[in-house]
Amino acid sequence: DTGVSQDPRHKITKRGQNVTFRCDPISEHNRLYWYRQTLGQGPEFLTYFQNEAQLEKSRLLSDRFSAERPKGSFSTLEIQRTEQGDSAMYLCASSSTSGIQETQYFGPGTRLLVL
Amino acid sequence: LAKTTQPISMDSYEGQEVNITCSHNNIATNDYITWYQQFPSQGPRFIIQGYKTKVTNEVASLFIPADRKSSTLSLPRVSLSDTAVYYCLVGELNTGFQKLVFGTGTRLLVSP
């Protein structure tokens, strides 16, 4: 399967702990996105990478959140000092810059539960 | 980017054709339309994308009238496995990146 993969698929943690999620995009895709989705809502944009450069961050991304994409391949999203309000599905998507219409392909997501 | 409006929910039966209409009254000349499907606890899955007229692929058709202020996703002969949330989004051509703006989508329930 050459789609977007995310690890872990589920994470349960206690409030105050740090968590890190990984996303492996489709191999030839140079754009990578992180979204967050809470129950009953559509996904919300968090941040965007073009290759290794983080070019856009949502105001939803507080200073407890940090994302990296070293070498322009996989990406990690870290949440420090987790809070119960961080409980959500974290989705990664990737796309390429070829073509004038962009299509983002999503991974299966990481579901986070903060107790 | 243009805001989209969709019905909150729709019901259908197996074997029927389902049409979900999305309104995007403020769509700009440089905007295109994309539809995603999402099952519970999974990431959104790309269904179809178009700019004008009609686009068809192996799973759906997308009808876009000349004024482009709305679009209709058509699912032929739905099955129980088509029960999902469907999102309509508007994107901008030839930009640096697409910050997709999802609404709450349309919850389609297919019954036997």
XYZ file of N, CA and C in Angstrom:
681
model
N 0.842 -1.187 0.000
C 0.000 0.000 0.000
C 0.886 1.249 0.000
N 0.689 2.127 -0.958
C 1.557 3.291 -1.069
C 0.857 4.557 -0.611
N -0.177 4.441 0.193
C -0.895 5.606 0.674
C -0.182 6.257 1.837
N -0.835 7.261 2.410
C -0.307 7.957 3.586
C -0.498 7.048 4.796
N 0.555 6.921 5.601
C 0.434 6.113 6.809
C 0.699 6.966 8.033
N 0.064 6.594 9.137
C 0.228 7.318 10.389
C 0.430 6.325 11.520
N 1.235 6.741 12.478
C 1.539 5.868 13.605
C 1.704 6.683 14.879
N 1.115 6.274 15.999
C 0.221 5.127 16.133
C -1.173 5.440 15.627
N -2.023 4.465 15.587
C -3.415 4.701 15.194
C -4.234 5.189 16.380
N -3.837 4.769 17.569
C -4.533 5.181 18.781
C -3.505 5.483 19.854
N -3.809 6.494 20.682
C -2.921 6.840 21.782
C -3.771 7.307 22.947
N -3.558 6.678 24.105
C -4.205 7.122 25.331
C -3.101 7.618 26.246
N -3.272 8.799 26.778
C -2.245 9.363 27.649
C -2.891 10.103 28.803
N -2.101 10.401 29.783
C -2.606 11.165 30.932
C -2.274 12.639 30.720
N -3.138 13.446 31.256
C -2.950 14.900 31.154
C -1.553 15.268 31.652
N -0.888 16.138 30.894
C 0.439 16.587 31.278
C 1.576 15.838 30.601
N 1.256 14.694 30.001
C 2.285 13.915 29.312
C 2.517 14.486 27.915
N 3.664 14.156 27.358
C 3.971 14.538 25.977
C 3.682 13.358 25.050
N 3.199 13.659 23.860
C 2.955 12.610 22.868
C 3.529 13.047 21.520
N 3.903 12.079 20.727
C 4.436 12.355 19.389
C 3.784 11.409 18.393
N 3.355 11.982 17.283
C 2.744 11.199 16.219
C 3.619 11.296 14.964
N 3.561 10.244 14.177
C 4.363 10.223 12.949
C 3.457 10.076 11.728
N 3.854 10.728 10.645
C 3.150 10.615 9.370
C 4.161 10.326 8.269
N 3.874 9.327 7.481
C 4.674 9.028 6.288
C 3.815 9.320 5.063
N 4.175 10.349 4.309
C 3.348 10.719 3.154
C 3.592 9.775 1.980
N 2.794 9.943 0.955
C 3.041 9.246 -0.308
C 4.408 9.701 -0.813
N 5.217 8.769 -1.266
C 6.655 9.018 -1.432
C 7.007 10.185 -2.352
N 6.277 10.413 -3.403
C 6.666 11.500 -4.307
C 6.002 12.832 -3.966
N 5.261 12.887 -2.875
C 4.548 14.115 -2.499
C 5.435 15.045 -1.696
N 5.517 16.303 -2.145
C 6.365 17.251 -1.424
C 5.561 18.132 -0.456
N 4.249 18.082 -0.523
C 3.442 18.868 0.413
C 2.868 17.933 1.474
N 2.893 18.411 2.718
C 2.365 17.618 3.824
C 1.577 18.523 4.750
N 0.428 18.045 5.170
C -0.490 18.818 6.010
C -0.852 18.023 7.262
N -1.104 18.765 8.346
C -1.697 18.181 9.537
C -3.035 18.871 9.780
N -4.033 18.032 10.134
C -5.353 18.524 10.493
C -5.753 17.886 11.822
N -6.711 18.514 12.474
C -7.277 17.940 13.690
C -8.788 17.853 13.504
N -9.371 16.758 14.001
C -10.807 16.566 13.855
C -11.391 16.119 15.180
N -12.379 16.880 15.658
C -13.096 16.490 16.867
C -14.432 15.886 16.459
N -15.051 15.217 17.407
C -16.259 14.444 17.136
C -17.371 15.303 16.531
N -17.886 14.854 15.400
C -19.015 15.538 14.775
C -18.634 16.735 13.912
N -17.357 17.041 13.862
C -16.906 18.185 13.072
C -16.026 17.727 11.911
N -15.871 18.601 10.927
C -14.930 18.300 9.857
C -13.504 18.587 10.313
N -12.525 18.085 9.596
C -11.125 18.359 9.956
C -10.801 19.848 9.886
N -9.898 20.270 10.788
C -9.441 21.660 10.809
C -7.947 21.698 10.542
N -7.537 22.616 9.706
C -6.136 22.757 9.326
C -5.273 23.151 10.521
N -4.118 22.500 10.655
C -3.172 22.862 11.703
C -1.897 23.474 11.123
N -1.267 22.769 10.170
C 0.005 23.244 9.652
C 0.324 22.605 8.312
N 1.264 23.232 7.585
C 1.601 22.798 6.230
C 3.113 22.836 6.020
N 3.627 21.826 5.358
C 5.043 21.767 4.974
C 5.164 21.653 3.458
N 6.081 22.408 2.923
C 6.507 22.213 1.545
C 7.938 21.683 1.651
N 8.137 20.441 1.274
C 9.411 19.748 1.545
C 9.686 19.826 3.050
N 10.836 20.355 3.463
C 11.127 20.376 4.900
C 10.712 21.678 5.575
N 10.257 22.634 4.793
C 9.921 23.954 5.336
C 8.472 24.013 5.816
N 8.303 24.458 7.062
C 6.960 24.660 7.602
C 6.529 26.062 7.210
N 5.562 26.164 6.307
C 5.236 27.447 5.707
C 3.979 28.096 6.277
N 3.166 27.340 6.957
C 1.924 27.922 7.489
C 1.530 27.184 8.756
N 1.094 27.959 9.753
C 0.601 27.372 10.994
C -0.703 28.044 11.366
N -1.665 27.239 11.772
C -2.936 27.782 12.219
C -2.787 28.351 13.631
N -3.671 29.291 13.962
C -3.669 29.787 15.333
C -4.143 28.714 16.305
N -4.721 27.613 15.759
C -5.096 26.481 16.614
C -3.860 25.803 17.195
N -2.728 25.978 16.532
C -1.494 25.313 16.935
C -0.826 26.145 18.025
N -1.168 25.828 19.276
C -0.585 26.598 20.384
C 0.891 26.252 20.519
N 1.563 26.955 21.434
C 3.005 26.724 21.592
C 3.306 25.370 22.213
N 2.272 24.628 22.616
C 2.520 23.268 23.106
C 2.665 22.275 21.951
N 2.284 22.727 20.765
C 2.345 21.874 19.582
C 3.581 22.228 18.757
N 4.257 21.212 18.272
C 5.348 21.467 17.343
C 5.365 20.366 16.294
N 5.653 20.764 15.079
C 5.700 19.806 13.977
C 7.010 19.972 13.235
N 7.513 18.852 12.755
C 8.764 18.865 11.995
C 8.635 17.960 10.788
N 9.450 18.230 9.809
C 9.535 17.350 8.651
C 10.988 17.344 8.172
N 11.824 16.668 8.921
C 13.249 16.641 8.564
C 13.446 15.947 7.226
N 14.317 16.515 6.406
C 14.645 15.937 5.102
C 13.441 15.868 4.165
N 12.381 16.512 4.502
C 11.250 16.562 3.581
C 10.558 15.257 3.338
N 10.727 14.289 4.261
C 10.048 13.004 4.057
C 8.949 12.856 5.101
N 9.147 12.030 6.119
C 8.119 11.853 7.148
C 8.011 13.112 8.010
N 6.925 13.197 8.739
C 6.718 14.342 9.628
C 6.316 13.830 11.001
N 6.613 14.630 12.014
C 6.164 14.330 13.364
C 5.403 15.519 13.920
N 4.404 15.217 14.718
C 3.629 16.228 15.432
C 3.729 15.895 16.910
N 4.278 16.820 17.676
C 4.427 16.601 19.109
C 3.511 17.532 19.873
N 2.869 16.997 20.887
C 2.063 17.801 21.793
C 2.687 17.676 23.169
N 3.074 18.793 23.723
C 3.656 18.781 25.059
C 2.587 19.133 26.087
N 2.757 18.573 27.279
C 1.848 18.880 28.417
C 0.393 18.765 27.945
N 0.028 17.579 27.497
C -1.303 17.398 26.922
C -2.407 17.809 27.885
N -3.496 18.287 27.302
C -4.693 18.687 28.037
C -5.859 17.862 27.502
N -6.920 17.775 28.280
C -8.072 16.981 27.849
C -8.661 17.519 26.550
N -8.552 18.807 26.333
C -9.056 19.416 25.110
C -8.271 19.039 23.867
N -7.130 18.380 24.058
C -6.350 17.935 22.901
C -6.888 16.618 22.347
N -7.809 15.997 23.049
C -8.385 14.728 22.583
C -9.073 14.958 21.253
N -8.638 14.239 20.246
C -9.147 14.435 18.885
C -8.505 13.398 17.986
N -8.929 13.412 16.713
C -8.251 12.621 15.691
C -7.278 13.567 14.987
N -6.027 13.162 14.872
C -5.031 13.969 14.175
C -4.762 13.326 12.823
N -5.015 14.093 11.785
C -4.933 13.581 10.420
C -3.772 14.216 9.675
N -3.126 13.407 8.878
C -2.050 13.877 8.022
C -2.494 13.697 6.574
N -2.132 14.628 5.724
C -2.454 14.518 4.302
C -1.240 14.935 3.495
N -1.117 14.408 2.292
C -0.013 14.826 1.435
C -0.511 15.051 0.017
N 0.240 15.836 -0.725
C -0.103 16.109 -2.117
C 1.180 16.483 -2.853
N 1.051 16.543 -4.166
C 2.202 16.977 -4.953
C 1.861 18.299 -5.619
N 2.873 18.974 -6.089
C 2.670 20.272 -6.720
C 2.419 20.155 -8.219
N 2.357 18.957 -8.728
C 2.100 18.815 -10.166
C 0.627 19.064 -10.441
N 0.319 19.696 -11.530
C -1.070 19.962 -11.871
C -1.561 21.247 -11.231
N -2.632 21.785 -11.781
C -3.140 23.049 -11.254
C -4.204 22.845 -10.187
N -4.778 21.637 -10.134
C -5.732 21.323 -9.083
C -5.036 20.395 -8.103
N -4.992 20.793 -6.845
C -4.321 19.959 -5.857
C -5.286 18.951 -5.271
N -4.824 17.716 -5.102
C -5.612 16.700 -4.409
C -4.828 16.236 -3.198
N -5.413 16.413 -2.030
C -4.777 15.951 -0.807
C -5.280 14.551 -0.480
N -4.346 13.685 -0.145
C -4.673 12.313 0.236
C -4.395 12.155 1.724
N -5.388 11.681 2.421
C -5.312 11.606 3.867
C -4.881 10.231 4.347
N -4.210 10.236 5.494
C -3.907 8.998 6.173
C -5.079 8.574 7.048
N -4.916 7.444 7.758
C -6.012 6.916 8.580
C -6.220 7.681 9.881
N -5.255 8.524 10.246
C -5.404 9.310 11.454
C -4.847 8.632 12.698
N -4.548 9.462 13.689
C -4.173 9.001 15.029
C -5.206 9.553 15.994
N -5.889 8.649 16.679
C -6.898 9.095 17.651
C -6.241 9.227 19.009
N -6.288 10.432 19.561
C -5.692 10.724 20.866
C -6.767 10.897 21.907
N -6.583 10.229 23.021
C -7.467 10.414 24.166
C -6.613 10.817 25.365
N -6.910 11.974 25.902
C -6.173 12.473 27.066
C -7.063 12.330 28.292
N -6.590 11.554 29.241
C -7.394 11.293 30.456
C -7.091 12.296 31.560
N -11.596 31.778 0.205
C -12.239 30.693 -0.511
C -13.737 30.709 -0.218
N -14.505 30.249 -1.215
C -15.950 30.264 -1.073
C -16.398 29.311 0.020
N -17.394 29.749 0.793
C -17.979 28.893 1.813
C -18.934 27.939 1.119
N -19.050 26.719 1.659
C -19.953 25.728 1.070
C -21.068 25.402 2.049
N -22.236 25.080 1.502
C -23.386 24.685 2.307
C -23.927 23.388 1.759
N -24.121 22.397 2.651
C -24.634 21.091 2.250
C -25.756 20.692 3.204
N -26.625 19.763 2.773
C -27.609 19.233 3.726
C -26.888 18.496 4.848
N -27.458 18.558 6.021
C -26.814 17.911 7.169
C -26.866 16.397 7.044
N -27.987 15.890 6.541
C -28.125 14.437 6.430
C -29.035 14.071 5.270
N -28.866 12.831 4.811
C -29.726 12.276 3.763
C -29.900 10.784 4.028
N -31.060 10.288 3.653
C -31.337 8.861 3.777
C -31.608 8.279 2.395
N -31.195 7.036 2.190
C -31.462 6.370 0.934
C -31.557 4.864 1.182
N -31.876 4.145 0.129
C -31.949 2.699 0.198
C -30.952 2.095 -0.785
N -30.573 0.887 -0.497
C -29.647 0.193 -1.384
C -30.148 0.169 -2.811
N -29.248 0.378 -3.757
C -29.612 0.314 -5.165
C -30.094 1.614 -5.753
N -30.372 2.600 -4.909
C -30.862 3.890 -5.399
C -29.693 4.787 -5.794
N -30.001 5.779 -6.604
C -29.031 6.809 -6.927
C -29.181 7.928 -5.900
N -28.057 8.409 -5.406
C -28.077 9.485 -4.419
C -27.400 10.717 -5.009
N -28.062 11.833 -4.878
C -27.503 13.106 -5.328
C -27.369 14.045 -4.139
N -26.184 14.496 -3.865
C -25.927 15.438 -2.771
C -25.503 16.758 -3.396
N -26.278 17.793 -3.111
C -25.987 19.103 -3.704
C -25.276 19.996 -2.703
N -24.301 20.691 -3.198
C -23.505 21.614 -2.387
C -23.638 23.007 -2.991
N -23.894 23.981 -2.137
C -24.015 25.355 -2.600
C -22.721 26.108 -2.303
N -22.221 26.808 -3.292
C -21.012 27.650 -3.117
C -21.211 28.920 -3.921
N -22.106 29.763 -3.417
C -22.540 30.947 -4.157
C -21.426 31.920 -4.487
N -20.415 31.965 -3.643
C -19.341 32.952 -3.846
C -18.100 32.356 -4.502
N -18.279 31.282 -5.229
C -17.120 30.635 -5.857
C -16.467 31.590 -6.849
N -15.152 31.612 -6.837
C -14.402 32.524 -7.700
C -13.964 31.800 -8.976
N -13.566 32.595 -9.960
C -13.149 32.038 -11.241
C -12.009 31.043 -11.077
N -11.170 31.272 -10.099
C -9.990 30.454 -9.904
C -10.209 29.284 -8.944
N -11.455 29.024 -8.580
C -11.757 27.960 -7.611
C -12.204 26.686 -8.300
N -11.917 25.550 -7.678
C -12.405 24.257 -8.140
C -13.065 23.547 -6.964
N -13.744 22.451 -7.264
C -14.575 21.765 -6.270
C -14.055 20.342 -6.057
N -13.993 19.956 -4.803
C -13.535 18.610 -4.437
C -14.511 17.994 -3.448
N -14.739 16.708 -3.584
C -15.585 15.961 -2.648
C -14.760 14.859 -1.990
N -14.976 14.723 -0.675
C -14.353 13.657 0.097
C -15.440 12.838 0.785
N -15.104 11.572 1.068
C -15.965 10.656 1.820
C -15.205 10.276 3.079
N -15.921 10.205 4.197
C -15.245 9.802 5.424
C -16.096 8.807 6.202
N -15.484 7.680 6.541
C -16.103 6.689 7.415
C -15.648 6.960 8.837
N -16.415 6.483 9.818
C -16.025 6.703 11.224
C -14.622 6.181 11.504
N -13.865 6.971 12.231
C -12.515 6.612 12.675
C -11.538 6.389 11.515
N -11.818 6.984 10.361
C -10.889 6.933 9.237
C -10.653 8.333 8.703
N -9.576 8.499 7.948
C -9.324 9.774 7.312
C -10.218 9.971 6.105
N -10.444 11.231 5.696
C -11.259 11.475 4.495
C -10.624 10.819 3.268
N -11.486 10.316 2.405
C -11.039 9.657 1.191
C -11.477 10.494 0.006
N -10.560 10.850 -0.877
C -10.878 11.632 -2.065
C -11.838 10.864 -2.962
N -12.907 11.558 -3.412
C -13.851 10.919 -4.327
C -13.695 11.473 -5.730
N -13.851 12.792 -5.861
C -13.899 13.376 -7.194
C -13.615 14.862 -7.112
N -13.193 15.419 -8.224
C -12.804 16.826 -8.255
C -13.142 17.375 -9.634
N -13.569 18.669 -9.682
C -13.875 19.241 -10.984
C -13.884 20.750 -10.970
N -13.876 21.329 -12.153
C -13.919 22.788 -12.287
C -15.240 23.232 -12.922
N -15.653 22.571 -13.995
C -16.923 22.916 -14.603
C -17.496 21.709 -15.338
N -18.702 21.798 -15.749
C -19.489 20.785 -16.469
C -19.570 19.503 -15.674
N -19.198 18.380 -16.282
C -19.400 17.089 -15.627
C -18.097 16.307 -15.597
N -17.867 15.670 -14.464
C -16.712 14.795 -14.309
C -17.230 13.453 -13.813
N -16.703 12.393 -14.357
C -17.119 11.054 -13.925
C -15.900 10.191 -13.699
N -15.930 9.423 -12.616
C -14.896 8.406 -12.416
C -15.577 7.098 -12.044
N -14.814 6.164 -11.555
C -15.365 4.822 -11.331
C -16.317 4.763 -10.146
N -16.330 5.788 -9.306
C -17.203 5.713 -8.131
C -18.313 6.748 -8.125
N -18.162 7.861 -8.825
C -19.144 8.939 -8.726
C -19.101 9.827 -9.959
N -20.105 10.697 -10.024
C -20.122 11.768 -11.021
C -20.285 13.091 -10.305
N -19.739 14.118 -10.887
C -19.848 15.462 -10.334
C -20.417 16.362 -11.418
N -21.561 16.970 -11.102
C -22.218 17.861 -12.041
C -22.047 19.296 -11.553
N -21.556 20.146 -12.431
C -21.340 21.547 -12.093
C -22.025 22.383 -13.163
N -23.069 23.153 -12.779
C -23.770 23.963 -13.780
C -22.892 25.107 -14.265
N -23.362 25.779 -15.295
C -22.557 26.819 -15.931
C -22.184 27.948 -14.964
N -23.083 28.299 -14.053
C -22.759 29.410 -13.144
C -21.849 28.980 -11.983
N -21.650 27.695 -11.832
C -20.755 27.095 -10.831
C -21.117 27.470 -9.384
N -22.301 27.957 -9.148
C -22.675 28.329 -7.781
C -23.122 27.133 -6.951
N -23.208 25.982 -7.581
C -23.519 24.768 -6.851
C -22.853 23.601 -7.576
N -22.830 22.475 -6.906
C -22.353 21.245 -7.557
C -23.112 20.078 -6.946
N -23.246 19.005 -7.706
C -23.982 17.839 -7.230
C -23.122 16.596 -7.378
N -22.921 15.926 -6.269
C -22.235 14.638 -6.268
C -23.285 13.564 -6.483
N -23.092 12.728 -7.481
C -24.038 11.665 -7.771
C -23.384 10.313 -7.532
N -24.022 9.532 -6.663
C -23.536 8.177 -6.362
C -24.532 7.188 -6.954
N -24.142 6.436 -7.971
C -25.090 5.518 -8.609
C -25.260 4.241 -7.785
N -26.467 3.793 -7.624
C -26.733 2.485 -7.009
C -25.948 2.289 -5.708
N -26.321 3.069 -4.706
C -25.582 3.010 -3.443
C -25.790 1.669 -2.752
N -24.786 1.319 -1.946
C -24.872 0.120 -1.119
C -24.715 0.529 0.341
N -24.903 -0.423 1.240
C -24.788 -0.118 2.671
C -23.423 0.492 2.997
N -22.401 0.074 2.277
C -21.040 0.556 2.542
C -20.814 1.997 2.117
N -21.781 2.608 1.475
C -21.686 4.028 1.131
C -22.163 4.921 2.269
N -22.644 4.326 3.338
C -23.011 5.104 4.519
C -21.756 5.772 5.067
N -21.764 7.094 5.080
C -20.566 7.857 5.429
C -20.926 9.333 5.488
N -19.938 10.151 5.826
C -20.092 11.605 5.742
C -19.392 12.070 4.467
N -20.070 12.935 3.727
C -19.538 13.450 2.467
C -19.301 14.956 2.602
N -18.095 15.360 2.258
C -17.714 16.769 2.365
C -17.494 17.374 0.987
N -18.018 18.574 0.810
C -17.790 19.360 -0.395
C -16.848 20.502 -0.023
N -15.808 20.699 -0.790
C -14.850 21.764 -0.506
C -14.510 22.526 -1.772
N -14.129 23.769 -1.572
C -13.685 24.599 -2.696
C -12.205 24.892 -2.517
N -11.443 24.691 -3.547
C -10.016 24.978 -3.524
C -9.657 25.987 -4.588
N -8.446 26.516 -4.504
C -8.018 27.558 -5.441
C -6.932 27.017 -6.360
N -7.095 27.232 -7.646
C -6.130 26.763 -8.627
C -4.804 27.480 -8.475
N -3.739 26.767 -8.763
C -2.415 27.371 -8.915
C -1.965 28.208 -7.722
N -2.195 27.706 -6.532
C -1.722 28.437 -5.357
C -0.593 27.668 -4.696
N 0.020 28.317 -3.726
C 1.124 27.673 -3.028
C 0.703 26.441 -2.264
N -0.463 26.490 -1.647
C -0.954 25.326 -0.912
C -2.445 25.494 -0.682
N -3.079 24.414 -0.291
C -4.514 24.429 -0.055
C -4.805 24.156 1.401
N -5.298 25.185 2.099
C -5.718 24.999 3.484
C -7.186 24.588 3.424
N -7.430 23.291 3.303
C -8.792 22.833 3.114
C -9.691 23.246 4.275
N -10.851 23.763 3.947
C -11.817 24.184 4.961
C -13.018 23.255 4.861
N -13.119 22.368 5.823
C -14.221 21.416 5.856
C -15.388 21.999 6.640
N -16.594 21.761 6.161
C -17.787 22.057 6.956
C -18.116 20.820 7.790
N -19.383 20.671 8.145
C -19.781 19.486 8.906
C -20.204 18.345 7.990
N -20.291 18.612 6.688
C -20.562 17.541 5.743
C -22.005 17.078 5.730
N -22.272 16.108 4.865
C -23.596 15.483 4.759
C -23.481 14.033 5.195
N -24.281 13.687 6.205
C -24.283 12.297 6.673
C -25.280 11.503 5.845
N -24.769 10.574 5.059
C -25.625 9.726 4.232
C -25.823 8.389 4.938
N -27.083 8.019 5.102
C -27.407 6.721 5.683
C -28.104 5.894 4.617
N -27.518 4.761 4.277
C -28.113 3.846 3.308
C -28.686 2.654 4.054
N -29.949 2.420 3.841
C -30.639 1.318 4.522
C -30.947 0.191 3.541
N -31.135 -1.034 4.091
C -31.432 -2.182 3.214
C -32.801 -2.022 2.542
